[in-house]
Each structure stands twice: as C-alpha cells, then as structure tokens.
C-alpha cells in the first residue's frame, strides 16, 4: 500500500513539473509573438527609410555629376563625358562575381520560339551578305537558305552626336549610366555619363555574337562541349544555357545559348569553335572594337562579361556595338528571340528551352512602341545593366543602353521610361 502511494506521488510530482515546463514554454512563445508584432513593423519602416535615403542619394549624385559637366558643351563625338576614362566606375569597391544576367540562370522553362517581331519574308537565321545598304534591317538570302558570314556593314563610332535637344534622363531613370539614340538621325536623345567607363557584364555577349556571326560559315556545324568549358563556368559561377560535358550541339544552338539565357558555356564554346580558344577570340573582339573606332574607350578580356578591371567600355560604346549587331540579320534574329529550343541530343532528348527574360518581362510594358531585342548583364561592379533595340509605331529605330541600376526590374523600367519619352 505504501509503495503504491509512493508511485502515485511520484507521478503527480512529475506531472506537476511537466505542466510547469509547458506553461513556461507557452509564456515564452507569447512574449516572442508580442515582440515580433512590435519589431517587424519597425524593421520594415526602417528598411524602407534606408532604401529611400539610398535612392535619393543615388539620384542626387547623378544630378551633381550632370550639373558639373553642364559647362563642357554638348558635342559627343570624342573625349569623355564628365568622367576621366582612366577612372574606375562605382561608388564603392565590390568583390568580383561572375556574370549572371539578372534572374536568368539558363535552361529555364518557357514557350517555344515564336515570331521575331520583324516583317516576314526572310529565312530563319539569315544574315546580310553585304549586298544591302546599311539602312536595310531586313532581307533574306537570295536562295532562301540560311547563311552566315561578313555583313559588310560597319558603323563608325562618333556617328552619334548630341544636339541642343539632348537632355538628361529624369528621376524615373535610376541607372548611373544611360544613353538613348535615334539610329536614323544619329542624334543622342538622352544621356547620363554616357562616355564614362563602366563594366559591361553580360552585355559583352552582344559583341561575342557579332564577331562569331561574322566568322561562321555553317550554322548546322556541330561542336562538342568540353570539360574545360564546363569547369570554367563552374569556377567563375557563370550563368549557363545548360549544355553538359560531352554534349554535341549545333553552332546555331551556341548563338542562341549565348544570348537568351546569357550562357557562358555557349559563349566560350562559340569562341573556341571560331578561334580555337577564348584568348584568340578575345583578340578578334578587340580588333572589332578597333574597327568600330572604339579601341580608345573600350577593351575586353573575355567573351562572357566576367569582371576584370581591364574589361570595360561605356554605354555609348555599347550603343554602337548594338547598332552594328541589329544591322546583321542573324544577330538581330537571335537578339529578338523570346524563346528557343536547342537541338535534341543524347543528354537532352527534347532539347533545352531557353528564354530571353528581359524581352519576356518588358513585352507587356508600355514603352510607347516595341522593344524588339535586348541583352542584359550583371556583376557586382556593374550593377544591373542592359542594351536594347526599339521601334516605334512609325518604324523609327532606337538604341538604349543603361548600367548600374540597383535592381533587375528597375533596369527594365529605366528602358521603358526612356523609350516612352520618344516612342510614346
């Protein structure tokens, strides 16, 4: 009887202790919830205030830079705009990071490729063979087959000039560097530090595409992805199209894979196919810059856009590069594709569906006209950047290039706001 009483007493003591622990835990959770209800709104308000201060500071610096250069004249045919080209961009040091094209990570699901936004009648992936004029943006090969090679079109730097109508972007444009050009007249419509040195990130791949297309004879030729290429992309934390080691793909796949998902695997493969190595291809890229008259203000060290202190240009330079690219039928076709499906391979039996997310995100925005083609870029040192090609309802053509926006979406809306001022 005594043993039974002792056991019952022990159970009651244990239950009392357990109940006490549960009550303490419940009280602790109640205190935490109360603190969170007070702290979270305060944290949100503080973060919003800090963000507003940062944005206002960014805009104020841009206005001060613009004001400081107001007395230097408006001629844009040479020299620098407000900033010495020997200087380095950015407000603060940033650690190196491989280019990632904003949210584009390669191999993303999407719709199959549709219309390219240009008049019908040209064969898929047709390029100019040099028989047309520099003003011709459309036209198929005579035999209707896909061709590649020299376009025969060279637009010299310095063709863009500021006029008394040239102005600075408004407060609705946050990018540190910006330019909007009327292609047909050669007039600069908007500019902000347009000739200052900046890091182009994956906008680099527009020149990669142009140089490759000018030196390719057969789009159906194939290339096998090497371990060296996949290792390079992994080590540098690059965005990729998604090709695997040992996968054999067409040259056409490499062109689209370079631009749409900003694939470093495709870009390095393309460079290796054309020149034997990325190093040799980069020499060709710099030769092209010299041909365009940009060698004094632009220099590239890789075909991907990975940060390097000696890999630089200005948004003015990017506008000239993009202008040349959209003058080439095949380059324009690639730059204007919203989606593309790569060839069927052993590694990817159904191919890889890749997307140009800049175009897919801007296509439903009110830019006043159509943003037909574009290429984004991002490294820490460049911020979010993009170069694009737009056409208004009357067929007037524009190039827009921006760099150092504080987010991918803000970069998109910077282009929308700049285009809308003149295309709307």
mmCIF file of C-alpha atoms in Angstrom:
data_model
loop_
_atom_site.group_PDB
_atom_site.id
_atom_site.type_symbol
_atom_site.label_atom_id
_atom_site.label_comp_id
_atom_site.label_asym_id
_atom_site.label_seq_id
_atom_site.Cartn_x
_atom_site.Cartn_y
_atom_site.Cartn_z
ATOM 1 C CA UNK A 1 0.000 0.000 0.000
ATOM 2 C CA UNK A 2 2.846 2.339 0.901
ATOM 3 C CA UNK A 3 4.677 1.504 -2.337
ATOM 4 C CA UNK A 4 1.518 2.268 -4.351
ATOM 5 C CA UNK A 5 1.222 5.635 -2.607
ATOM 6 C CA UNK A 6 4.886 6.460 -3.348
ATOM 7 C CA UNK A 7 4.439 5.629 -7.052
ATOM 8 C CA UNK A 8 1.283 7.749 -7.269
ATOM 9 C CA UNK A 9 3.060 10.626 -5.542
ATOM 10 C CA UNK A 10 5.987 10.416 -7.944
ATOM 11 C CA UNK A 11 3.656 10.515 -10.943
ATOM 12 C CA UNK A 12 1.934 13.602 -9.558
ATOM 13 C CA UNK A 13 5.255 15.341 -8.948
ATOM 14 C CA UNK A 14 6.467 14.517 -12.476
ATOM 15 C CA UNK A 15 3.200 15.723 -13.997
ATOM 16 C CA UNK A 16 3.393 18.968 -11.985
ATOM 17 C CA UNK A 17 6.929 19.579 -13.236
ATOM 18 C CA UNK A 18 5.961 18.806 -16.836
ATOM 19 C CA UNK A 19 2.969 21.141 -16.577
ATOM 20 C CA UNK A 20 5.198 23.870 -15.193
ATOM 21 C CA UNK A 21 7.657 23.471 -18.125
ATOM 22 C CA UNK A 22 4.795 23.617 -20.616
ATOM 23 C CA UNK A 23 3.458 26.789 -19.021
ATOM 24 C CA UNK A 24 6.911 28.402 -19.106
ATOM 25 C CA UNK A 25 7.292 27.477 -22.796
ATOM 26 C CA UNK A 26 3.832 28.825 -23.593
ATOM 27 C CA UNK A 27 4.652 32.067 -21.781
ATOM 28 C CA UNK A 28 7.956 32.331 -23.658
ATOM 29 C CA UNK A 29 6.212 31.873 -27.023
ATOM 30 C CA UNK A 30 3.641 34.519 -26.081
ATOM 31 C CA UNK A 31 6.423 37.009 -25.248
ATOM 32 C CA UNK A 32 8.186 36.241 -28.559
ATOM 33 C CA UNK A 33 4.970 36.812 -30.528
ATOM 34 C CA UNK A 34 4.398 40.150 -28.805
ATOM 35 C CA UNK A 35 7.959 41.239 -29.546
ATOM 36 C CA UNK A 36 7.623 40.187 -33.198
ATOM 37 C CA UNK A 37 4.354 42.113 -33.583
ATOM 38 C CA UNK A 38 6.185 45.243 -32.434
ATOM 39 C CA UNK A 39 9.613 44.647 -34.017
ATOM 40 C CA UNK A 40 8.631 43.550 -37.548
ATOM 41 C CA UNK A 41 6.700 46.728 -38.473
ATOM 42 C CA UNK A 42 9.518 48.851 -37.049
ATOM 43 C CA UNK A 43 12.101 46.895 -39.085
ATOM 44 C CA UNK A 44 10.026 47.296 -42.266
ATOM 45 C CA UNK A 45 9.740 51.059 -41.728
ATOM 46 C CA UNK A 46 13.486 51.365 -41.062
ATOM 47 C CA UNK A 47 14.391 49.339 -44.177
ATOM 48 C CA UNK A 48 12.049 51.418 -46.322
ATOM 49 C CA UNK A 49 13.571 54.615 -44.938
ATOM 50 C CA UNK A 50 17.106 53.372 -45.611
ATOM 51 C CA UNK A 51 16.138 52.364 -49.159
ATOM 52 C CA UNK A 52 14.606 55.797 -49.781
ATOM 53 C CA UNK A 53 17.755 57.503 -48.481
ATOM 54 C CA UNK A 54 19.904 55.329 -50.747
ATOM 55 C CA UNK A 55 17.768 56.049 -53.825
ATOM 56 C CA UNK A 56 17.714 59.786 -53.150
ATOM 57 C CA UNK A 57 21.466 59.797 -52.606
ATOM 58 C CA UNK A 58 21.966 57.941 -55.886
ATOM 59 C CA UNK A 59 19.795 60.440 -57.763
ATOM 60 C CA UNK A 60 21.465 63.409 -56.094
ATOM 61 C CA UNK A 61 24.915 62.195 -57.127
ATOM 62 C CA UNK A 62 23.695 61.718 -60.698
ATOM 63 C CA UNK A 63 22.293 65.259 -60.756
ATOM 64 C CA UNK A 64 25.532 66.655 -59.336
ATOM 65 C CA UNK A 65 27.562 64.809 -61.988
ATOM 66 C CA UNK A 66 25.287 66.133 -64.714
ATOM 67 C CA UNK A 67 25.435 69.676 -63.336
ATOM 68 C CA UNK A 68 29.216 69.585 -63.023
ATOM 69 C CA UNK A 69 29.518 68.699 -66.709
ATOM 70 C CA UNK A 70 27.000 71.227 -67.970
ATOM 71 C CA UNK A 71 29.666 73.724 -68.972
ATOM 72 C CA UNK A 72 31.643 71.240 -71.032
ATOM 73 C CA UNK A 73 29.452 71.558 -74.151
ATOM 74 C CA UNK A 74 27.177 69.035 -75.771
ATOM 75 C CA UNK A 75 29.375 67.623 -78.511
ATOM 76 C CA UNK A 76 29.710 63.853 -78.098
ATOM 77 C CA UNK A 77 31.993 62.974 -80.986
ATOM 78 C CA UNK A 78 35.107 62.482 -78.921
ATOM 79 C CA UNK A 79 36.682 62.519 -75.479
ATOM 80 C CA UNK A 80 34.799 61.610 -72.314
ATOM 81 C CA UNK A 81 31.593 62.837 -70.782
ATOM 82 C CA UNK A 82 32.185 64.325 -67.319
ATOM 83 C CA UNK A 83 34.436 61.462 -66.202
ATOM 84 C CA UNK A 84 38.053 60.684 -66.988
ATOM 85 C CA UNK A 85 38.268 57.320 -68.763
ATOM 86 C CA UNK A 86 41.243 56.444 -66.578
ATOM 87 C CA UNK A 87 38.953 56.419 -63.564
ATOM 88 C CA UNK A 88 37.001 53.431 -62.262
ATOM 89 C CA UNK A 89 33.195 53.215 -62.036
ATOM 90 C CA UNK A 90 31.164 52.571 -58.952
ATOM 91 C CA UNK A 91 30.682 54.326 -55.654
ATOM 92 C CA UNK A 92 32.440 51.669 -53.597
ATOM 93 C CA UNK A 93 34.638 48.588 -54.084
ATOM 94 C CA UNK A 94 32.748 45.436 -54.904
ATOM 95 C CA UNK A 95 34.075 41.919 -54.879
ATOM 96 C CA UNK A 96 34.382 40.026 -58.197
ATOM 97 C CA UNK A 97 31.424 37.929 -59.204
ATOM 98 C CA UNK A 98 30.639 36.008 -62.343
ATOM 99 C CA UNK A 99 28.022 37.442 -64.605
ATOM 100 C CA UNK A 100 24.505 36.214 -64.098
ATOM 101 C CA UNK A 101 22.168 38.155 -66.333
ATOM 102 C CA UNK A 102 19.903 39.206 -63.527
ATOM 103 C CA UNK A 103 17.393 36.468 -62.888
ATOM 104 C CA UNK A 104 18.383 34.483 -65.963
ATOM 105 C CA UNK A 105 20.038 31.236 -64.941
ATOM 106 C CA UNK A 106 19.778 29.270 -68.150
ATOM 107 C CA UNK A 107 17.693 26.302 -69.210
ATOM 108 C CA UNK A 108 14.527 27.854 -67.852
ATOM 109 C CA UNK A 109 11.132 26.556 -68.966
ATOM 110 C CA UNK A 110 9.088 28.666 -71.315
ATOM 111 C CA UNK A 111 7.213 28.704 -74.598
ATOM 112 C CA UNK A 112 8.755 27.612 -77.849
ATOM 113 C CA UNK A 113 10.190 30.291 -80.070
ATOM 114 C CA UNK A 114 7.599 32.415 -81.825
ATOM 115 C CA UNK A 115 7.758 35.347 -84.237
ATOM 116 C CA UNK A 116 10.835 37.538 -84.043
ATOM 117 C CA UNK A 117 8.918 40.773 -84.345
ATOM 118 C CA UNK A 118 10.197 41.621 -87.840
ATOM 119 C CA UNK A 119 8.484 41.579 -91.249
ATOM 120 C CA UNK A 120 8.026 38.134 -92.726
ATOM 121 C CA UNK A 121 9.919 37.022 -95.795
ATOM 122 C CA UNK A 122 13.418 36.318 -94.529
ATOM 123 C CA UNK A 123 14.649 32.808 -93.894
ATOM 124 C CA UNK A 124 15.319 31.803 -90.297
ATOM 125 C CA UNK A 125 18.740 32.952 -89.086
ATOM 126 C CA UNK A 126 19.531 34.695 -92.387
ATOM 127 C CA UNK A 127 22.349 37.218 -92.280
ATOM 128 C CA UNK A 128 23.194 40.074 -94.571
ATOM 129 C CA UNK A 129 25.794 39.176 -97.161
ATOM 130 C CA UNK A 130 26.872 42.731 -97.760
ATOM 131 C CA UNK A 131 24.740 43.343 -100.818
ATOM 132 C CA UNK A 132 22.267 45.556 -98.960
ATOM 133 C CA UNK A 133 22.714 49.086 -97.677
ATOM 134 C CA UNK A 134 23.494 49.983 -94.105
ATOM 135 C CA UNK A 135 19.893 51.083 -93.640
ATOM 136 C CA UNK A 136 18.446 47.705 -94.552
ATOM 137 C CA UNK A 137 17.352 45.767 -91.471
ATOM 138 C CA UNK A 138 15.523 43.015 -93.282
ATOM 139 C CA UNK A 139 16.058 40.827 -96.305
ATOM 140 C CA UNK A 140 16.573 37.131 -96.968
ATOM 141 C CA UNK A 141 19.370 35.389 -98.745
ATOM 142 C CA UNK A 142 18.645 35.155 -102.460
ATOM 143 C CA UNK A 143 18.270 31.390 -102.368
ATOM 144 C CA UNK A 144 16.180 31.397 -99.189
ATOM 145 C CA UNK A 145 18.759 29.329 -97.300
ATOM 146 C CA UNK A 146 20.435 30.150 -94.014
ATOM 147 C CA UNK A 147 23.758 31.837 -94.459
ATOM 148 C CA UNK A 148 26.408 33.350 -92.241
ATOM 149 C CA UNK A 149 29.462 35.475 -92.798
ATOM 150 C CA UNK A 150 30.593 39.095 -93.054
ATOM 151 C CA UNK A 151 27.723 41.558 -93.083
ATOM 152 C CA UNK A 152 29.688 44.181 -94.973
ATOM 153 C CA UNK A 153 28.197 46.846 -92.669
ATOM 154 C CA UNK A 154 30.367 48.939 -90.371
ATOM 155 C CA UNK A 155 29.013 51.810 -88.307
ATOM 156 C CA UNK A 156 31.797 54.068 -87.127
ATOM 157 C CA UNK A 157 31.913 55.426 -83.612
ATOM 158 C CA UNK A 158 31.239 59.128 -83.467
ATOM 159 C CA UNK A 159 28.134 58.923 -85.632
ATOM 160 C CA UNK A 160 26.052 59.714 -82.557
ATOM 161 C CA UNK A 161 26.022 63.404 -81.723
ATOM 162 C CA UNK A 162 24.398 65.489 -79.027
ATOM 163 C CA UNK A 163 22.224 68.388 -80.129
ATOM 164 C CA UNK A 164 20.580 71.305 -78.372
ATOM 165 C CA UNK A 165 17.636 68.915 -77.879
ATOM 166 C CA UNK A 166 19.726 66.345 -75.994
ATOM 167 C CA UNK A 167 18.668 66.114 -72.355
ATOM 168 C CA UNK A 168 19.345 64.037 -69.266
ATOM 169 C CA UNK A 169 17.056 61.210 -68.145
ATOM 170 C CA UNK A 170 14.568 62.189 -65.476
ATOM 171 C CA UNK A 171 14.280 60.985 -61.901
ATOM 172 C CA UNK A 172 12.327 57.972 -63.120
ATOM 173 C CA UNK A 173 15.608 56.588 -64.517
ATOM 174 C CA UNK A 174 17.866 55.311 -61.730
ATOM 175 C CA UNK A 175 20.743 53.872 -63.802
ATOM 176 C CA UNK A 176 24.038 55.652 -63.210
ATOM 177 C CA UNK A 177 24.965 55.433 -66.912
ATOM 178 C CA UNK A 178 22.416 55.818 -69.703
ATOM 179 C CA UNK A 179 22.015 56.705 -73.366
ATOM 180 C CA UNK A 180 19.121 56.710 -75.848
ATOM 181 C CA UNK A 181 19.980 57.134 -79.530
ATOM 182 C CA UNK A 182 17.837 57.797 -82.595
ATOM 183 C CA UNK A 183 19.512 55.411 -85.055
ATOM 184 C CA UNK A 184 18.193 57.065 -88.201
ATOM 185 C CA UNK A 185 19.279 60.606 -87.362
ATOM 186 C CA UNK A 186 22.310 59.649 -85.293
ATOM 187 C CA UNK A 187 21.168 62.047 -82.563
ATOM 188 C CA UNK A 188 21.616 61.383 -78.870
ATOM 189 C CA UNK A 189 18.237 61.971 -77.262
ATOM 190 C CA UNK A 190 19.078 61.204 -73.635
ATOM 191 C CA UNK A 191 22.426 60.773 -71.920
ATOM 192 C CA UNK A 192 23.854 60.411 -68.445
ATOM 193 C CA UNK A 193 27.586 59.809 -68.084
ATOM 194 C CA UNK A 194 27.298 58.162 -71.489
ATOM 195 C CA UNK A 195 31.029 58.140 -72.193
ATOM 196 C CA UNK A 196 32.198 57.277 -68.699
ATOM 197 C CA UNK A 197 33.948 53.962 -68.199
ATOM 198 C CA UNK A 198 31.807 51.177 -66.768
ATOM 199 C CA UNK A 199 31.886 47.373 -66.652
ATOM 200 C CA UNK A 200 29.550 45.868 -69.291
ATOM 201 C CA UNK A 201 28.987 42.456 -67.658
ATOM 202 C CA UNK A 202 26.986 40.169 -69.980
ATOM 203 C CA UNK A 203 26.246 42.961 -72.449
ATOM 204 C CA UNK A 204 29.700 41.810 -73.607
ATOM 205 C CA UNK A 205 27.975 38.889 -75.302
ATOM 206 C CA UNK A 206 26.467 41.201 -77.936
ATOM 207 C CA UNK A 207 29.982 41.688 -79.307
ATOM 208 C CA UNK A 208 30.666 37.967 -78.839
ATOM 209 C CA UNK A 209 27.624 37.250 -81.000
ATOM 210 C CA UNK A 210 28.599 39.816 -83.648
ATOM 211 C CA UNK A 211 32.196 38.627 -84.010
ATOM 212 C CA UNK A 212 31.130 34.979 -84.110
ATOM 213 C CA UNK A 213 28.424 35.513 -86.728
ATOM 214 C CA UNK A 214 30.847 37.386 -88.966
ATOM 215 C CA UNK A 215 33.158 34.375 -88.905
ATOM 216 C CA UNK A 216 30.745 31.431 -89.159
ATOM 217 C CA UNK A 217 30.060 29.630 -92.437
ATOM 218 C CA UNK A 218 27.683 26.827 -91.393
ATOM 219 C CA UNK A 219 25.064 27.189 -88.660
ATOM 220 C CA UNK A 220 24.401 23.443 -88.721
ATOM 221 C CA UNK A 221 28.008 22.579 -87.974
ATOM 222 C CA UNK A 222 28.471 20.993 -84.561
ATOM 223 C CA UNK A 223 30.673 21.452 -81.506
ATOM 224 C CA UNK A 224 31.209 19.150 -78.538
ATOM 225 C CA UNK A 225 31.212 20.793 -75.100
ATOM 226 C CA UNK A 226 34.439 20.080 -73.226
ATOM 227 C CA UNK A 227 35.143 19.621 -69.546
ATOM 228 C CA UNK A 228 37.357 22.695 -69.698
ATOM 229 C CA UNK A 229 34.338 24.787 -70.692
ATOM 230 C CA UNK A 230 32.016 23.414 -68.009
ATOM 231 C CA UNK A 231 34.781 23.777 -65.384
ATOM 232 C CA UNK A 232 35.345 27.398 -66.440
ATOM 233 C CA UNK A 233 31.658 28.159 -65.947
ATOM 234 C CA UNK A 234 31.566 26.405 -62.570
ATOM 235 C CA UNK A 235 34.712 28.041 -61.207
ATOM 236 C CA UNK A 236 33.523 31.501 -62.253
ATOM 237 C CA UNK A 237 29.934 30.892 -61.089
ATOM 238 C CA UNK A 238 28.569 31.817 -64.508
ATOM 239 C CA UNK A 239 25.029 31.620 -65.803
ATOM 240 C CA UNK A 240 24.745 28.816 -68.357
ATOM 241 C CA UNK A 241 22.493 27.551 -71.122
ATOM 242 C CA UNK A 242 22.710 24.083 -69.563
ATOM 243 C CA UNK A 243 24.903 22.158 -72.002
ATOM 244 C CA UNK A 244 26.797 19.226 -70.491
ATOM 245 C CA UNK A 245 30.322 17.895 -70.911
ATOM 246 C CA UNK A 246 30.450 15.688 -73.998
ATOM 247 C CA UNK A 247 27.217 17.087 -75.442
ATOM 248 C CA UNK A 248 27.353 17.817 -79.177
ATOM 249 C CA UNK A 249 25.276 20.835 -80.220
ATOM 250 C CA UNK A 250 24.931 22.957 -83.334
ATOM 251 C CA UNK A 251 26.566 26.324 -83.847
ATOM 252 C CA UNK A 252 23.057 27.791 -84.023
ATOM 253 C CA UNK A 253 22.382 26.436 -80.537
ATOM 254 C CA UNK A 254 25.533 28.171 -79.314
ATOM 255 C CA UNK A 255 24.414 31.527 -80.760
ATOM 256 C CA UNK A 256 21.023 31.406 -79.054
ATOM 257 C CA UNK A 257 22.521 29.886 -75.910
ATOM 258 C CA UNK A 258 24.942 32.802 -75.642
ATOM 259 C CA UNK A 259 22.238 35.474 -75.740
ATOM 260 C CA UNK A 260 18.905 34.204 -74.408
ATOM 261 C CA UNK A 261 19.984 32.641 -71.071
ATOM 262 C CA UNK A 262 23.326 34.527 -71.119
ATOM 263 C CA UNK A 263 25.076 31.174 -71.246
ATOM 264 C CA UNK A 264 28.801 31.280 -70.559
ATOM 265 C CA UNK A 265 29.037 27.650 -71.672
ATOM 266 C CA UNK A 266 27.648 28.609 -75.081
ATOM 267 C CA UNK A 267 29.774 31.764 -75.346
ATOM 268 C CA UNK A 268 33.072 30.037 -74.562
ATOM 269 C CA UNK A 269 32.143 27.141 -76.853
ATOM 270 C CA UNK A 270 31.362 29.640 -79.620
ATOM 271 C CA UNK A 271 34.689 31.390 -79.073
ATOM 272 C CA UNK A 272 36.554 28.085 -79.134
ATOM 273 C CA UNK A 273 34.724 26.972 -82.282
ATOM 274 C CA UNK A 274 35.517 30.204 -84.132
ATOM 275 C CA UNK A 275 39.068 30.942 -82.982
ATOM 276 C CA UNK A 276 40.384 27.785 -81.313
ATOM 277 C CA UNK A 277 40.441 29.349 -77.854
ATOM 278 C CA UNK A 278 38.746 32.064 -75.867
ATOM 279 C CA UNK A 279 42.024 34.027 -75.744
ATOM 280 C CA UNK A 280 42.317 34.086 -79.539
ATOM 281 C CA UNK A 281 38.658 35.038 -79.867
ATOM 282 C CA UNK A 282 39.066 37.940 -77.434
ATOM 283 C CA UNK A 283 41.801 39.293 -79.710
ATOM 284 C CA UNK A 284 39.238 39.231 -82.525
ATOM 285 C CA UNK A 285 36.773 41.084 -80.290
ATOM 286 C CA UNK A 286 39.282 43.825 -79.571
ATOM 287 C CA UNK A 287 40.129 44.004 -83.275
ATOM 288 C CA UNK A 288 36.423 44.561 -83.913
ATOM 289 C CA UNK A 289 36.370 47.349 -81.341
ATOM 290 C CA UNK A 290 39.249 48.963 -83.206
ATOM 291 C CA UNK A 291 37.389 48.560 -86.499
ATOM 292 C CA UNK A 292 34.410 50.342 -84.958
ATOM 293 C CA UNK A 293 36.641 53.132 -83.669
ATOM 294 C CA UNK A 294 36.075 52.190 -80.020
ATOM 295 C CA UNK A 295 39.524 50.960 -79.017
ATOM 296 C CA UNK A 296 40.348 54.173 -77.124
ATOM 297 C CA UNK A 297 37.420 53.751 -74.747
ATOM 298 C CA UNK A 298 36.669 50.011 -74.762
ATOM 299 C CA UNK A 299 38.686 46.862 -74.109
ATOM 300 C CA UNK A 300 37.551 43.300 -73.382
ATOM 301 C CA UNK A 301 39.420 40.465 -71.669
ATOM 302 C CA UNK A 302 36.848 37.664 -72.007
ATOM 303 C CA UNK A 303 33.853 36.765 -74.168
ATOM 304 C CA UNK A 304 31.472 36.246 -71.251
ATOM 305 C CA UNK A 305 31.457 39.502 -69.291
ATOM 306 C CA UNK A 306 33.166 38.214 -66.145
ATOM 307 C CA UNK A 307 34.528 41.121 -64.124
ATOM 308 C CA UNK A 308 38.068 42.216 -64.848
ATOM 309 C CA UNK A 309 39.443 45.686 -64.161
ATOM 310 C CA UNK A 310 40.678 45.762 -67.757
ATOM 311 C CA UNK A 311 37.299 44.715 -69.191
ATOM 312 C CA UNK A 312 35.399 47.933 -69.787
ATOM 313 C CA UNK A 313 33.549 50.249 -72.153
ATOM 314 C CA UNK A 314 30.896 52.985 -71.950
ATOM 315 C CA UNK A 315 27.164 52.857 -72.622
ATOM 316 C CA UNK A 316 27.918 54.939 -75.722
ATOM 317 C CA UNK A 317 30.232 52.142 -76.890
ATOM 318 C CA UNK A 318 27.555 49.546 -76.164
ATOM 319 C CA UNK A 319 25.076 51.511 -78.264
ATOM 320 C CA UNK A 320 27.494 51.440 -81.213
ATOM 321 C CA UNK A 321 28.078 47.684 -80.758
ATOM 322 C CA UNK A 322 24.320 47.012 -80.544
ATOM 323 C CA UNK A 323 23.704 49.177 -83.618
ATOM 324 C CA UNK A 324 26.123 47.028 -85.605
ATOM 325 C CA UNK A 325 24.569 43.847 -84.248
ATOM 326 C CA UNK A 326 20.992 44.724 -85.228
ATOM 327 C CA UNK A 327 22.264 45.662 -88.700
ATOM 328 C CA UNK A 328 23.214 41.996 -89.104
ATOM 329 C CA UNK A 329 20.180 39.840 -89.892
ATOM 330 C CA UNK A 330 21.273 36.791 -87.920
ATOM 331 C CA UNK A 331 22.417 38.799 -84.886
ATOM 332 C CA UNK A 332 19.127 40.680 -84.898
ATOM 333 C CA UNK A 333 17.206 37.402 -85.180
ATOM 334 C CA UNK A 334 18.981 35.988 -82.128
ATOM 335 C CA UNK A 335 18.706 39.189 -80.090
ATOM 336 C CA UNK A 336 14.965 39.419 -80.785
ATOM 337 C CA UNK A 337 14.072 35.798 -79.972
ATOM 338 C CA UNK A 338 11.976 35.463 -76.819
ATOM 339 C CA UNK A 339 12.443 31.675 -76.561
ATOM 340 C CA UNK A 340 14.357 28.959 -78.385
ATOM 341 C CA UNK A 341 14.617 25.178 -78.112
ATOM 342 C CA UNK A 342 18.063 23.680 -78.651
ATOM 343 C CA UNK A 343 18.710 20.589 -80.745
ATOM 344 C CA UNK A 344 17.794 17.150 -79.424
ATOM 345 C CA UNK A 345 20.847 15.389 -78.017
ATOM 346 C CA UNK A 346 21.624 12.274 -76.007
ATOM 347 C CA UNK A 347 21.927 14.432 -72.870
ATOM 348 C CA UNK A 348 18.772 16.429 -73.658
ATOM 349 C CA UNK A 349 16.441 14.263 -75.798
ATOM 350 C CA UNK A 350 13.846 17.040 -76.027
ATOM 351 C CA UNK A 351 16.355 19.878 -76.255
ATOM 352 C CA UNK A 352 16.600 22.745 -73.773
ATOM 353 C CA UNK A 353 14.006 25.523 -73.780
ATOM 354 C CA UNK A 354 15.818 28.803 -73.160
ATOM 355 C CA UNK A 355 14.368 32.300 -72.767
ATOM 356 C CA UNK A 356 15.344 35.942 -73.049
ATOM 357 C CA UNK A 357 13.725 37.067 -69.815
ATOM 358 C CA UNK A 358 14.446 40.749 -70.467
ATOM 359 C CA UNK A 359 12.219 40.631 -73.558
ATOM 360 C CA UNK A 360 9.586 38.467 -71.893
ATOM 361 C CA UNK A 361 9.373 40.856 -68.943
ATOM 362 C CA UNK A 362 9.356 44.070 -70.951
ATOM 363 C CA UNK A 363 6.981 42.931 -73.720
ATOM 364 C CA UNK A 364 3.818 43.859 -71.811
ATOM 365 C CA UNK A 365 5.133 47.191 -70.513
ATOM 366 C CA UNK A 366 4.015 50.466 -72.080
ATOM 367 C CA UNK A 367 7.193 51.675 -73.781
ATOM 368 C CA UNK A 368 5.271 53.548 -76.475
ATOM 369 C CA UNK A 369 6.496 51.124 -79.137
ATOM 370 C CA UNK A 370 8.074 47.669 -79.313
ATOM 371 C CA UNK A 371 11.293 46.717 -77.590
ATOM 372 C CA UNK A 372 12.405 44.258 -80.239
ATOM 373 C CA UNK A 373 15.744 42.935 -78.978
ATOM 374 C CA UNK A 374 17.959 43.162 -75.952
ATOM 375 C CA UNK A 375 20.695 41.768 -73.733
ATOM 376 C CA UNK A 376 21.084 42.193 -70.002
ATOM 377 C CA UNK A 377 24.068 41.888 -67.703
ATOM 378 C CA UNK A 378 25.002 41.862 -64.054
ATOM 379 C CA UNK A 379 28.114 41.726 -61.934
ATOM 380 C CA UNK A 380 28.538 43.475 -58.604
ATOM 381 C CA UNK A 381 30.813 46.052 -60.195
ATOM 382 C CA UNK A 382 28.350 46.937 -62.972
ATOM 383 C CA UNK A 383 25.034 46.717 -61.215
ATOM 384 C CA UNK A 384 22.080 45.715 -63.381
ATOM 385 C CA UNK A 385 22.581 46.771 -66.981
ATOM 386 C CA UNK A 386 21.034 46.233 -70.404
ATOM 387 C CA UNK A 387 21.248 47.277 -74.033
ATOM 388 C CA UNK A 388 18.151 47.108 -76.222
ATOM 389 C CA UNK A 389 16.705 47.968 -79.616
ATOM 390 C CA UNK A 390 13.263 49.551 -80.005
ATOM 391 C CA UNK A 391 10.961 50.512 -82.873
ATOM 392 C CA UNK A 392 8.043 52.946 -82.646
ATOM 393 C CA UNK A 393 4.722 52.731 -84.491
ATOM 394 C CA UNK A 394 6.162 54.713 -87.408
ATOM 395 C CA UNK A 395 9.161 52.410 -87.809
ATOM 396 C CA UNK A 396 11.648 54.785 -86.197
ATOM 397 C CA UNK A 397 14.503 52.894 -84.564
ATOM 398 C CA UNK A 398 16.257 53.475 -81.266
ATOM 399 C CA UNK A 399 19.095 52.018 -79.207
ATOM 400 C CA UNK A 400 19.001 52.256 -75.409
ATOM 401 C CA UNK A 401 21.878 51.290 -73.105
ATOM 402 C CA UNK A 402 21.991 51.600 -69.320
ATOM 403 C CA UNK A 403 24.244 50.413 -66.498
ATOM 404 C CA UNK A 404 24.370 50.370 -62.707
ATOM 405 C CA UNK A 405 20.693 50.167 -61.793
ATOM 406 C CA UNK A 406 20.006 48.896 -58.292
ATOM 407 C CA UNK A 407 17.745 46.018 -59.380
ATOM 408 C CA UNK A 408 16.865 43.959 -62.440
ATOM 409 C CA UNK A 409 13.321 45.283 -62.553
ATOM 410 C CA UNK A 410 14.480 48.886 -62.193
ATOM 411 C CA UNK A 411 16.801 48.318 -65.161
ATOM 412 C CA UNK A 412 13.787 47.170 -67.204
ATOM 413 C CA UNK A 413 11.695 50.167 -66.185
ATOM 414 C CA UNK A 414 14.591 52.525 -66.953
ATOM 415 C CA UNK A 415 14.417 51.303 -70.554
ATOM 416 C CA UNK A 416 10.619 51.572 -70.574
ATOM 417 C CA UNK A 417 10.704 55.149 -69.266
ATOM 418 C CA UNK A 418 13.438 56.282 -71.663
ATOM 419 C CA UNK A 419 11.730 54.750 -74.704
ATOM 420 C CA UNK A 420 8.304 56.044 -73.750
ATOM 421 C CA UNK A 421 9.509 59.632 -73.768
ATOM 422 C CA UNK A 422 10.172 59.385 -77.505
ATOM 423 C CA UNK A 423 8.247 56.343 -78.763
ATOM 424 C CA UNK A 424 5.047 57.111 -76.868
#
